[in-house]
Amino acid sequence: MTDMQQRPEEEEDNIPSFIAVGELQKYGIQVADINKLKAGGIHTVTGVTMQTKKALTSLKGLSEGKVDKILEACMKIQNGLFITGFECLHKRASVVKLTTGSKSLDKLLGGGIETQSITEAFGEFRTGKTQIAHTLAVTAQLARQDGGGQGRVAYIDTEGTFRPERIGPIADRYGLDRDEVLENIVYGRAYTHEHQDALVTAIAAKMVEERFALLVQNRNSHFYPSR
């Protein structure tokens, strides 16, 4: 058993960072319509509110009237359009700083890579970006007091640079079982931008069901070259 599996979750770990769309059923939304949202790649209440009405009505089987009811239900779940600063502070309690494995880099980042945020690493070829991604795939599984997120890791690879054999030595450094660390990494190789989008949608659904601490996309812009 890994430390991630053995240690009982602390009270702050139980603070949800999202609400699954299944909660909409409690507010009068039919299961069939909730399934249509899921089929469209929308699995959380926040995910619904991030969509335009035009985008939601483009989903097969969702009329404008149904979309209005869904958005109204989302607003009720989220307690309206605004929250107090105290409520915002409470939500921020679920944010975790993941160690990069380097104390100096962690310090520059204010404690590490922040969860529930997008962090982009960029630089010249062979400057260590992929190595950081491999290290984070391990450290994200550590207990929170050790600089981890105590969760699984999703790794979407657009360049074919993920090397599972590089995970073992990193796991050894932190006293983790090599095989179990690899079992906690969900890997997907993307070959086109459409395939990449499909992988992101698929892992979003999985993240609603299981505890994930990190999503790595190496490289996110591979199929979107700069002009």
PDB file of C-alpha atoms in Angstrom:
ATOM      1  CA  MET A   1       0.000   0.000   0.000  1.00  0.00           C
ATOM      2  CA  THR A   2       1.258   3.484  -0.818  1.00  0.00           C
ATOM      3  CA  ASP A   3       1.154   6.363   1.638  1.00  0.00           C
ATOM      4  CA  MET A   4      -1.558   7.823  -0.567  1.00  0.00           C
ATOM      5  CA  GLN A   5      -3.716   4.752   0.030  1.00  0.00           C
ATOM      6  CA  GLN A   6      -2.925   4.231   3.705  1.00  0.00           C
ATOM      7  CA  ARG A   7      -3.227   7.711   5.234  1.00  0.00           C
ATOM      8  CA  PRO A   8      -6.773   8.687   6.266  1.00  0.00           C
ATOM      9  CA  GLU A   9      -7.905  11.841   4.552  1.00  0.00           C
ATOM     10  CA  GLU A  10      -7.816  14.975   6.624  1.00  0.00           C
ATOM     11  CA  GLU A  11     -10.937  17.037   7.077  1.00  0.00           C
ATOM     12  CA  GLU A  12      -9.730  19.652   4.603  1.00  0.00           C
ATOM     13  CA  ASP A  13      -9.237  16.961   1.953  1.00  0.00           C
ATOM     14  CA  ASN A  14     -12.990  16.396   1.961  1.00  0.00           C
ATOM     15  CA  ILE A  15     -13.776  19.901   0.728  1.00  0.00           C
ATOM     16  CA  PRO A  16     -15.067  19.338  -2.835  1.00  0.00           C
ATOM     17  CA  SER A  17     -13.453  21.439  -5.555  1.00  0.00           C
ATOM     18  CA  PHE A  18     -16.359  20.793  -7.914  1.00  0.00           C
ATOM     19  CA  ILE A  19     -19.960  19.598  -7.961  1.00  0.00           C
ATOM     20  CA  ALA A  20     -20.965  16.815 -10.343  1.00  0.00           C
ATOM     21  CA  VAL A  21     -23.825  17.514 -12.767  1.00  0.00           C
ATOM     22  CA  GLY A  22     -25.722  14.656 -11.146  1.00  0.00           C
ATOM     23  CA  GLU A  23     -26.639  17.138  -8.388  1.00  0.00           C
ATOM     24  CA  LEU A  24     -28.914  18.892 -10.887  1.00  0.00           C
ATOM     25  CA  GLN A  25     -31.416  16.068 -10.448  1.00  0.00           C
ATOM     26  CA  LYS A  26     -32.155  17.384  -6.949  1.00  0.00           C
ATOM     27  CA  TYR A  27     -33.248  20.656  -8.563  1.00  0.00           C
ATOM     28  CA  GLY A  28     -35.731  19.159 -10.992  1.00  0.00           C
ATOM     29  CA  ILE A  29     -33.489  18.381 -13.948  1.00  0.00           C
ATOM     30  CA  GLN A  30     -34.270  15.052 -15.584  1.00  0.00           C
ATOM     31  CA  VAL A  31     -31.645  12.311 -15.658  1.00  0.00           C
ATOM     32  CA  ALA A  32     -31.964  12.121 -19.441  1.00  0.00           C
ATOM     33  CA  ASP A  33     -30.967  15.774 -19.759  1.00  0.00           C
ATOM     34  CA  ILE A  34     -28.077  15.312 -17.318  1.00  0.00           C
ATOM     35  CA  ASN A  35     -26.850  12.432 -19.467  1.00  0.00           C
ATOM     36  CA  LYS A  36     -26.985  14.711 -22.501  1.00  0.00           C
ATOM     37  CA  LEU A  37     -24.660  17.120 -20.716  1.00  0.00           C
ATOM     38  CA  LYS A  38     -22.283  14.275 -19.935  1.00  0.00           C
ATOM     39  CA  ALA A  39     -22.417  13.091 -23.540  1.00  0.00           C
ATOM     40  CA  GLY A  40     -21.347  16.595 -24.505  1.00  0.00           C
ATOM     41  CA  GLY A  41     -18.325  16.372 -22.233  1.00  0.00           C
ATOM     42  CA  ILE A  42     -19.803  18.459 -19.399  1.00  0.00           C
ATOM     43  CA  HIS A  43     -19.532  16.707 -16.033  1.00  0.00           C
ATOM     44  CA  THR A  44     -19.599  19.475 -13.418  1.00  0.00           C
ATOM     45  CA  VAL A  45     -21.914  22.330 -12.499  1.00  0.00           C
ATOM     46  CA  THR A  46     -19.100  24.802 -13.075  1.00  0.00           C
ATOM     47  CA  GLY A  47     -18.573  23.215 -16.482  1.00  0.00           C
ATOM     48  CA  VAL A  48     -22.195  24.029 -17.336  1.00  0.00           C
ATOM     49  CA  THR A  49     -21.927  27.672 -16.302  1.00  0.00           C
ATOM     50  CA  MET A  50     -18.733  28.055 -18.342  1.00  0.00           C
ATOM     51  CA  GLN A  51     -20.713  27.299 -21.504  1.00  0.00           C
ATOM     52  CA  THR A  52     -22.724  29.811 -23.514  1.00  0.00           C
ATOM     53  CA  LYS A  53     -26.421  29.171 -24.048  1.00  0.00           C
ATOM     54  CA  LYS A  54     -25.675  28.714 -27.731  1.00  0.00           C
ATOM     55  CA  ALA A  55     -23.169  25.979 -26.938  1.00  0.00           C
ATOM     56  CA  LEU A  56     -25.578  24.221 -24.582  1.00  0.00           C
ATOM     57  CA  THR A  57     -28.515  24.329 -27.004  1.00  0.00           C
ATOM     58  CA  SER A  58     -26.247  22.828 -29.659  1.00  0.00           C
ATOM     59  CA  LEU A  59     -26.131  19.631 -27.608  1.00  0.00           C
ATOM     60  CA  LYS A  60     -28.471  17.048 -29.063  1.00  0.00           C
ATOM     61  CA  GLY A  61     -31.817  16.998 -27.248  1.00  0.00           C
ATOM     62  CA  LEU A  62     -31.409  20.208 -25.213  1.00  0.00           C
ATOM     63  CA  SER A  63     -33.900  22.899 -26.158  1.00  0.00           C
ATOM     64  CA  GLU A  64     -33.593  26.535 -25.126  1.00  0.00           C
ATOM     65  CA  GLY A  65     -36.227  25.994 -22.449  1.00  0.00           C
ATOM     66  CA  LYS A  66     -34.352  23.042 -20.969  1.00  0.00           C
ATOM     67  CA  VAL A  67     -31.098  24.985 -21.007  1.00  0.00           C
ATOM     68  CA  ASP A  68     -32.732  27.872 -19.127  1.00  0.00           C
ATOM     69  CA  LYS A  69     -33.914  25.461 -16.428  1.00  0.00           C
ATOM     70  CA  ILE A  70     -30.486  23.846 -16.210  1.00  0.00           C
ATOM     71  CA  LEU A  71     -28.748  27.207 -15.839  1.00  0.00           C
ATOM     72  CA  GLU A  72     -31.277  28.276 -13.215  1.00  0.00           C
ATOM     73  CA  ALA A  73     -30.605  25.079 -11.258  1.00  0.00           C
ATOM     74  CA  CYS A  74     -26.848  25.673 -11.513  1.00  0.00           C
ATOM     75  CA  MET A  75     -27.269  29.159 -10.097  1.00  0.00           C
ATOM     76  CA  LYS A  76     -29.207  27.772  -7.136  1.00  0.00           C
ATOM     77  CA  ILE A  77     -26.522  25.176  -6.456  1.00  0.00           C
ATOM     78  CA  GLN A  78     -23.831  27.839  -6.608  1.00  0.00           C
ATOM     79  CA  ASN A  79     -25.841  30.212  -4.400  1.00  0.00           C
ATOM     80  CA  GLY A  80     -26.250  32.892  -7.037  1.00  0.00           C
ATOM     81  CA  LEU A  81     -23.714  34.890  -9.018  1.00  0.00           C
ATOM     82  CA  PHE A  82     -21.605  36.087  -6.099  1.00  0.00           C
ATOM     83  CA  ILE A  83     -20.107  34.606  -2.942  1.00  0.00           C
ATOM     84  CA  THR A  84     -18.591  36.314   0.087  1.00  0.00           C
ATOM     85  CA  GLY A  85     -14.868  36.630   0.602  1.00  0.00           C
ATOM     86  CA  PHE A  86     -15.154  34.168   3.490  1.00  0.00           C
ATOM     87  CA  GLU A  87     -16.821  31.588   1.223  1.00  0.00           C
ATOM     88  CA  CYS A  88     -14.071  32.119  -1.328  1.00  0.00           C
ATOM     89  CA  LEU A  89     -11.471  31.530   1.386  1.00  0.00           C
ATOM     90  CA  HIS A  90     -13.250  28.296   2.348  1.00  0.00           C
ATOM     91  CA  LYS A  91     -13.134  27.098  -1.275  1.00  0.00           C
ATOM     92  CA  ARG A  92      -9.459  27.966  -1.494  1.00  0.00           C
ATOM     93  CA  ALA A  93      -8.797  25.573   1.391  1.00  0.00           C
ATOM     94  CA  SER A  94      -8.957  22.697  -1.096  1.00  0.00           C
ATOM     95  CA  VAL A  95      -6.101  24.141  -3.171  1.00  0.00           C
ATOM     96  CA  VAL A  96      -2.837  22.212  -2.775  1.00  0.00           C
ATOM     97  CA  LYS A  97       0.748  23.163  -3.655  1.00  0.00           C
ATOM     98  CA  LEU A  98       2.571  20.260  -5.335  1.00  0.00           C
ATOM     99  CA  THR A  99       6.328  20.115  -4.939  1.00  0.00           C
ATOM    100  CA  THR A 100       8.402  20.106  -8.122  1.00  0.00           C
ATOM    101  CA  GLY A 101      11.160  18.227  -6.352  1.00  0.00           C
ATOM    102  CA  SER A 102      13.294  21.359  -6.228  1.00  0.00           C
ATOM    103  CA  LYS A 103      13.150  23.577  -3.143  1.00  0.00           C
ATOM    104  CA  SER A 104      14.467  26.546  -5.122  1.00  0.00           C
ATOM    105  CA  LEU A 105      11.824  26.179  -7.840  1.00  0.00           C
ATOM    106  CA  ASP A 106       9.084  25.622  -5.244  1.00  0.00           C
ATOM    107  CA  LYS A 107      10.122  28.869  -3.583  1.00  0.00           C
ATOM    108  CA  LEU A 108       9.935  30.750  -6.879  1.00  0.00           C
ATOM    109  CA  LEU A 109       6.445  29.354  -7.423  1.00  0.00           C
ATOM    110  CA  GLY A 110       5.246  30.324  -3.962  1.00  0.00           C
ATOM    111  CA  GLY A 111       5.282  26.789  -2.594  1.00  0.00           C
ATOM    112  CA  GLY A 112       4.956  24.638  -5.703  1.00  0.00           C
ATOM    113  CA  ILE A 113       2.536  23.943  -8.543  1.00  0.00           C
ATOM    114  CA  GLU A 114      -0.943  25.030  -7.469  1.00  0.00           C
ATOM    115  CA  THR A 115      -3.857  22.662  -8.046  1.00  0.00           C
ATOM    116  CA  GLN A 116      -7.125  23.893  -9.610  1.00  0.00           C
ATOM    117  CA  SER A 117      -4.981  26.159 -11.790  1.00  0.00           C
ATOM    118  CA  ILE A 118      -3.182  26.024 -15.112  1.00  0.00           C
ATOM    119  CA  THR A 119       0.603  26.238 -14.925  1.00  0.00           C
ATOM    120  CA  GLU A 120       2.567  26.425 -18.177  1.00  0.00           C
ATOM    121  CA  ALA A 121       6.257  25.558 -18.364  1.00  0.00           C
ATOM    122  CA  PHE A 122       8.056  26.801 -21.446  1.00  0.00           C
ATOM    123  CA  GLY A 123      11.642  27.051 -22.585  1.00  0.00           C
ATOM    124  CA  GLU A 124      14.244  25.852 -25.030  1.00  0.00           C
ATOM    125  CA  PHE A 125      14.661  22.217 -26.035  1.00  0.00           C
ATOM    126  CA  ARG A 126      16.270  19.998 -23.335  1.00  0.00           C
ATOM    127  CA  THR A 127      15.847  22.459 -20.469  1.00  0.00           C
ATOM    128  CA  GLY A 128      14.028  20.003 -18.180  1.00  0.00           C
ATOM    129  CA  LYS A 129      10.340  20.602 -18.902  1.00  0.00           C
ATOM    130  CA  THR A 130       9.543  16.931 -19.448  1.00  0.00           C
ATOM    131  CA  GLN A 131      11.621  15.955 -16.428  1.00  0.00           C
ATOM    132  CA  ILE A 132       9.532  18.291 -14.262  1.00  0.00           C
ATOM    133  CA  ALA A 133       6.389  16.664 -15.700  1.00  0.00           C
ATOM    134  CA  HIS A 134       7.694  13.205 -14.779  1.00  0.00           C
ATOM    135  CA  THR A 135       8.644  14.368 -11.281  1.00  0.00           C
ATOM    136  CA  LEU A 136       5.234  15.942 -10.684  1.00  0.00           C
ATOM    137  CA  ALA A 137       3.581  12.708 -11.820  1.00  0.00           C
ATOM    138  CA  VAL A 138       5.184  11.158  -8.740  1.00  0.00           C
ATOM    139  CA  THR A 139       5.082  13.994  -6.189  1.00  0.00           C
ATOM    140  CA  ALA A 140       1.376  14.601  -6.827  1.00  0.00           C
ATOM    141  CA  GLN A 141       0.783  11.183  -5.254  1.00  0.00           C
ATOM    142  CA  LEU A 142       2.538  12.072  -1.998  1.00  0.00           C
ATOM    143  CA  ALA A 143       0.675  12.939   1.198  1.00  0.00           C
ATOM    144  CA  ARG A 144      -0.178  16.614   1.521  1.00  0.00           C
ATOM    145  CA  GLN A 145       2.247  17.157   4.381  1.00  0.00           C
ATOM    146  CA  ASP A 146       5.013  15.886   2.091  1.00  0.00           C
ATOM    147  CA  GLY A 147       4.214  18.304  -0.721  1.00  0.00           C
ATOM    148  CA  GLY A 148       1.799  16.103  -2.632  1.00  0.00           C
ATOM    149  CA  GLY A 149      -1.869  16.042  -3.532  1.00  0.00           C
ATOM    150  CA  GLN A 150      -2.592  12.470  -2.440  1.00  0.00           C
ATOM    151  CA  GLY A 151      -4.287  11.692  -5.737  1.00  0.00           C
ATOM    152  CA  ARG A 152      -3.868  10.026  -9.087  1.00  0.00           C
ATOM    153  CA  VAL A 153      -2.253  11.650 -12.108  1.00  0.00           C
ATOM    154  CA  ALA A 154      -3.426  11.931 -15.715  1.00  0.00           C
ATOM    155  CA  TYR A 155      -0.727  12.336 -18.363  1.00  0.00           C
ATOM    156  CA  ILE A 156      -1.679  13.316 -21.922  1.00  0.00           C
ATOM    157  CA  ASP A 157       1.334  12.971 -24.215  1.00  0.00           C
ATOM    158  CA  THR A 158       1.320  14.695 -27.619  1.00  0.00           C
ATOM    159  CA  GLU A 159       4.980  14.090 -28.475  1.00  0.00           C
ATOM    160  CA  GLY A 160       5.612  10.555 -27.240  1.00  0.00           C
ATOM    161  CA  THR A 161       8.102  11.722 -24.606  1.00  0.00           C
ATOM    162  CA  PHE A 162       6.612   9.969 -21.563  1.00  0.00           C
ATOM    163  CA  ARG A 163       9.036   7.346 -20.290  1.00  0.00           C
ATOM    164  CA  PRO A 164       7.644   5.066 -17.554  1.00  0.00           C
ATOM    165  CA  GLU A 165      11.165   3.835 -16.771  1.00  0.00           C
ATOM    166  CA  ARG A 166      12.009   7.363 -15.585  1.00  0.00           C
ATOM    167  CA  ILE A 167       9.269   7.158 -12.960  1.00  0.00           C
ATOM    168  CA  GLY A 168      10.966   4.399 -10.959  1.00  0.00           C
ATOM    169  CA  PRO A 169      14.037   6.363  -9.775  1.00  0.00           C
ATOM    170  CA  ILE A 170      11.826   9.314  -8.836  1.00  0.00           C
ATOM    171  CA  ALA A 171       9.545   7.007  -6.824  1.00  0.00           C
ATOM    172  CA  ASP A 172      12.635   5.589  -5.079  1.00  0.00           C
ATOM    173  CA  ARG A 173      13.685   9.098  -4.085  1.00  0.00           C
ATOM    174  CA  TYR A 174      10.433   9.551  -2.189  1.00  0.00           C
ATOM    175  CA  GLY A 175      10.242   6.042  -0.765  1.00  0.00           C
ATOM    176  CA  LEU A 176       7.263   4.994  -2.891  1.00  0.00           C
ATOM    177  CA  ASP A 177       6.605   1.659  -4.544  1.00  0.00           C
ATOM    178  CA  ARG A 178       7.505   1.894  -8.240  1.00  0.00           C
ATOM    179  CA  ASP A 179       4.700  -0.311  -9.519  1.00  0.00           C
ATOM    180  CA  GLU A 180       1.983   1.350  -7.465  1.00  0.00           C
ATOM    181  CA  VAL A 181       3.129   4.811  -8.539  1.00  0.00           C
ATOM    182  CA  LEU A 182       2.852   3.730 -12.180  1.00  0.00           C
ATOM    183  CA  GLU A 183      -0.592   2.221 -11.514  1.00  0.00           C
ATOM    184  CA  ASN A 184      -1.725   5.628 -10.260  1.00  0.00           C
ATOM    185  CA  ILE A 185      -0.715   7.332 -13.513  1.00  0.00           C
ATOM    186  CA  VAL A 186      -3.336   7.259 -16.270  1.00  0.00           C
ATOM    187  CA  TYR A 187      -1.562   7.733 -19.601  1.00  0.00           C
ATOM    188  CA  GLY A 188      -2.960   8.741 -22.986  1.00  0.00           C
ATOM    189  CA  ARG A 189      -1.037   9.298 -26.208  1.00  0.00           C
ATOM    190  CA  ALA A 190      -2.616  11.958 -28.439  1.00  0.00           C
ATOM    191  CA  TYR A 191      -2.030  11.864 -32.207  1.00  0.00           C
ATOM    192  CA  THR A 192      -4.180  14.763 -33.432  1.00  0.00           C
ATOM    193  CA  HIS A 193      -5.770  17.861 -31.909  1.00  0.00           C
ATOM    194  CA  GLU A 194      -9.150  16.119 -32.064  1.00  0.00           C
ATOM    195  CA  HIS A 195      -7.738  13.074 -30.304  1.00  0.00           C
ATOM    196  CA  GLN A 196      -6.210  15.354 -27.666  1.00  0.00           C
ATOM    197  CA  ASP A 197      -9.579  17.031 -27.064  1.00  0.00           C
ATOM    198  CA  ALA A 198     -11.235  13.610 -26.770  1.00  0.00           C
ATOM    199  CA  LEU A 199      -8.678  12.526 -24.163  1.00  0.00           C
ATOM    200  CA  VAL A 200      -9.275  15.701 -22.135  1.00  0.00           C
ATOM    201  CA  THR A 201     -13.033  15.098 -22.230  1.00  0.00           C
ATOM    202  CA  ALA A 202     -12.600  11.466 -21.201  1.00  0.00           C
ATOM    203  CA  ILE A 203     -10.320  12.257 -18.271  1.00  0.00           C
ATOM    204  CA  ALA A 204     -12.695  15.000 -17.100  1.00  0.00           C
ATOM    205  CA  ALA A 205     -15.372  12.348 -16.656  1.00  0.00           C
ATOM    206  CA  LYS A 206     -12.938  10.106 -14.791  1.00  0.00           C
ATOM    207  CA  MET A 207     -11.918  12.938 -12.470  1.00  0.00           C
ATOM    208  CA  VAL A 208     -15.500  13.303 -11.279  1.00  0.00           C
ATOM    209  CA  GLU A 209     -15.476   9.667 -10.153  1.00  0.00           C
ATOM    210  CA  GLU A 210     -11.929   9.381  -8.754  1.00  0.00           C
ATOM    211  CA  ARG A 211      -9.510  11.589  -6.869  1.00  0.00           C
ATOM    212  CA  PHE A 212      -6.934  13.149  -9.209  1.00  0.00           C
ATOM    213  CA  ALA A 213      -4.318  15.639  -8.084  1.00  0.00           C
ATOM    214  CA  LEU A 214      -2.768  16.559 -11.425  1.00  0.00           C
ATOM    215  CA  LEU A 215      -3.302  16.620 -15.183  1.00  0.00           C
ATOM    216  CA  VAL A 216      -0.155  16.884 -17.296  1.00  0.00           C
ATOM    217  CA  GLN A 217      -0.343  17.802 -20.981  1.00  0.00           C
ATOM    218  CA  ASN A 218       3.051  17.507 -22.614  1.00  0.00           C
ATOM    219  CA  ARG A 219       2.932  19.450 -24.894  1.00  0.00           C
ATOM    220  CA  ASN A 220      -0.402  21.278 -24.792  1.00  0.00           C
ATOM    221  CA  SER A 221       0.232  23.351 -27.920  1.00  0.00           C
ATOM    222  CA  HIS A 222       1.890  20.603 -30.003  1.00  0.00           C
ATOM    223  CA  PHE A 223      -0.996  20.439 -32.483  1.00  0.00           C
ATOM    224  CA  TYR A 224      -1.494  24.212 -32.456  1.00  0.00           C
ATOM    225  CA  PRO A 225       1.774  25.637 -33.861  1.00  0.00           C
ATOM    226  CA  SER A 226       2.358  29.346 -33.399  1.00  0.00           C
ATOM    227  CA  ARG A 227       2.279  31.499 -36.478  1.00  0.00           C
TER     228      ARG A 227
END
